[in-house]
């Protein structure tokens, strides 16, 4: 890569945080001002500058919902539509006359924001915890199987599979559907399966207060099936073990035995 293609992140000279100077105009609802008539007036530029100023990471697998309002999202959808139009034009696709390509740029923009990357822009699902602290509290293992749809950060190809989430009940319990909601919220971003496994374990630990959590994912990857090695029966397995699942061989065995029982009961 030549130097001219290297991107150096530094405060954008077109944007500033604290001015009422006439040269600058406010950017949407944020405390950011952009130079009048500059390309820096794009909201996406303003938001990226703001995250850089805050030291907030905004990788494909990161949730950035704290930085985006609903009205911002509408604004960003328009910006992304224009950008996808440029991509289609560069691919020499006639989006004026090809009826199938007419609305494609807009459809792509909406799909990214509202579907395949929705977990970046939406706050964490509400997972109300119920107390589990009575004398006859449940202290066994719980294993929940969650359907997963994700997308790899490298190629933006679909990742499809299941996560088995194991937990030893702590002082609080969350509703069964919440495990899947949390897993899907983590999955609907650009991810790597290894990172996704870690993300789900971390979010389940924080929602339940349990130190003893395990996540096993098996998934197929579009980037291995549809391109590259074109391997149609490839399957990737990843496991993250925390607390007793890691330290106690009996707990670990029970977790994998439960997965086998689930797969026998309802094969996947
Ligand atoms: Zn990939």
mmCIF file with all atom_site columns, C-alpha atoms in Angstrom, residues 144 148 162-167 183 193 196-205 213-218 237-242 245 255-256 259:
data_model
loop_
_atom_site.group_PDB
_atom_site.id
_atom_site.type_symbol
_atom_site.label_atom_id
_atom_site.label_alt_id
_atom_site.label_comp_id
_atom_site.label_asym_id
_atom_site.label_entity_id
_atom_site.label_seq_id
_atom_site.pdbx_PDB_ins_code
_atom_site.Cartn_x
_atom_site.Cartn_y
_atom_site.Cartn_z
_atom_site.occupancy
_atom_site.B_iso_or_equiv
_atom_site.pdbx_formal_charge
_atom_site.auth_seq_id
_atom_site.auth_comp_id
_atom_site.auth_asym_id
_atom_site.auth_atom_id
_atom_site.pdbx_PDB_model_num
ATOM 1  C CA . UNK A 1 144 ? -30.357 -22.380 25.170 1.00 0.00 ? 144 UNK A CA 1
ATOM 2  C CA . UNK A 1 148 ? -27.883 -16.888 14.333 1.00 0.00 ? 148 UNK A CA 1
ATOM 3  C CA . UNK A 1 162 ? -26.629 -21.647 15.833 1.00 0.00 ? 162 UNK A CA 1
ATOM 4  C CA . UNK A 1 163 ? -25.209 -20.639 19.185 1.00 0.00 ? 163 UNK A CA 1
ATOM 5  C CA . UNK A 1 164 ? -25.588 -22.839 22.255 1.00 0.00 ? 164 UNK A CA 1
ATOM 6  C CA . UNK A 1 165 ? -25.486 -20.656 25.347 1.00 0.00 ? 165 UNK A CA 1
ATOM 7  C CA . UNK A 1 166 ? -24.790 -22.429 28.630 1.00 0.00 ? 166 UNK A CA 1
ATOM 8  C CA . UNK A 1 167 ? -25.111 -20.786 32.034 1.00 0.00 ? 167 UNK A CA 1
ATOM 9  C CA . UNK A 1 183 ? -27.157 -13.312 20.727 1.00 0.00 ? 183 UNK A CA 1
ATOM 10 C CA . UNK A 1 193 ? -17.105 -15.921 14.473 1.00 0.00 ? 193 UNK A CA 1
ATOM 11 C CA . UNK A 1 196 ? -18.962 -13.095 18.063 1.00 0.00 ? 196 UNK A CA 1
ATOM 12 C CA . UNK A 1 197 ? -18.533 -15.988 20.496 1.00 0.00 ? 197 UNK A CA 1
ATOM 13 C CA . UNK A 1 198 ? -16.714 -13.666 22.921 1.00 0.00 ? 198 UNK A CA 1
ATOM 14 C CA . UNK A 1 199 ? -19.262 -10.857 22.470 1.00 0.00 ? 199 UNK A CA 1
ATOM 15 C CA . UNK A 1 200 ? -22.231 -13.117 23.262 1.00 0.00 ? 200 UNK A CA 1
ATOM 16 C CA . UNK A 1 201 ? -20.504 -14.532 26.363 1.00 0.00 ? 201 UNK A CA 1
ATOM 17 C CA . UNK A 1 202 ? -19.678 -11.028 27.636 1.00 0.00 ? 202 UNK A CA 1
ATOM 18 C CA . UNK A 1 203 ? -23.206 -9.668  27.084 1.00 0.00 ? 203 UNK A CA 1
ATOM 19 C CA . UNK A 1 204 ? -24.858 -12.717 28.704 1.00 0.00 ? 204 UNK A CA 1
ATOM 20 C CA . UNK A 1 205 ? -22.545 -12.347 31.710 1.00 0.00 ? 205 UNK A CA 1
ATOM 21 C CA . UNK A 1 213 ? -21.140 -18.881 31.011 1.00 0.00 ? 213 UNK A CA 1
ATOM 22 C CA . UNK A 1 214 ? -20.277 -20.917 27.916 1.00 0.00 ? 214 UNK A CA 1
ATOM 23 C CA . UNK A 1 215 ? -20.984 -20.218 24.251 1.00 0.00 ? 215 UNK A CA 1
ATOM 24 C CA . UNK A 1 216 ? -20.556 -22.727 21.444 1.00 0.00 ? 216 UNK A CA 1
ATOM 25 C CA . UNK A 1 217 ? -21.267 -21.633 17.852 1.00 0.00 ? 217 UNK A CA 1
ATOM 26 C CA . UNK A 1 218 ? -21.416 -23.712 14.702 1.00 0.00 ? 218 UNK A CA 1
ATOM 27 C CA . UNK A 1 237 ? -17.053 -24.341 15.424 1.00 0.00 ? 237 UNK A CA 1
ATOM 28 C CA . UNK A 1 238 ? -15.957 -21.945 18.154 1.00 0.00 ? 238 UNK A CA 1
ATOM 29 C CA . UNK A 1 239 ? -16.221 -22.226 21.928 1.00 0.00 ? 239 UNK A CA 1
ATOM 30 C CA . UNK A 1 240 ? -15.790 -19.722 24.740 1.00 0.00 ? 240 UNK A CA 1
ATOM 31 C CA . UNK A 1 241 ? -15.786 -21.079 28.311 1.00 0.00 ? 241 UNK A CA 1
ATOM 32 C CA . UNK A 1 242 ? -15.911 -18.891 31.428 1.00 0.00 ? 242 UNK A CA 1
ATOM 33 C CA . UNK A 1 245 ? -17.211 -24.217 32.382 1.00 0.00 ? 245 UNK A CA 1
ATOM 34 C CA . UNK A 1 255 ? -22.492 -28.572 28.615 1.00 0.00 ? 255 UNK A CA 1
ATOM 35 C CA . UNK A 1 256 ? -21.327 -30.552 25.585 1.00 0.00 ? 256 UNK A CA 1
ATOM 36 C CA . UNK A 1 259 ? -25.610 -29.845 23.153 1.00 0.00 ? 259 UNK A CA 1
#
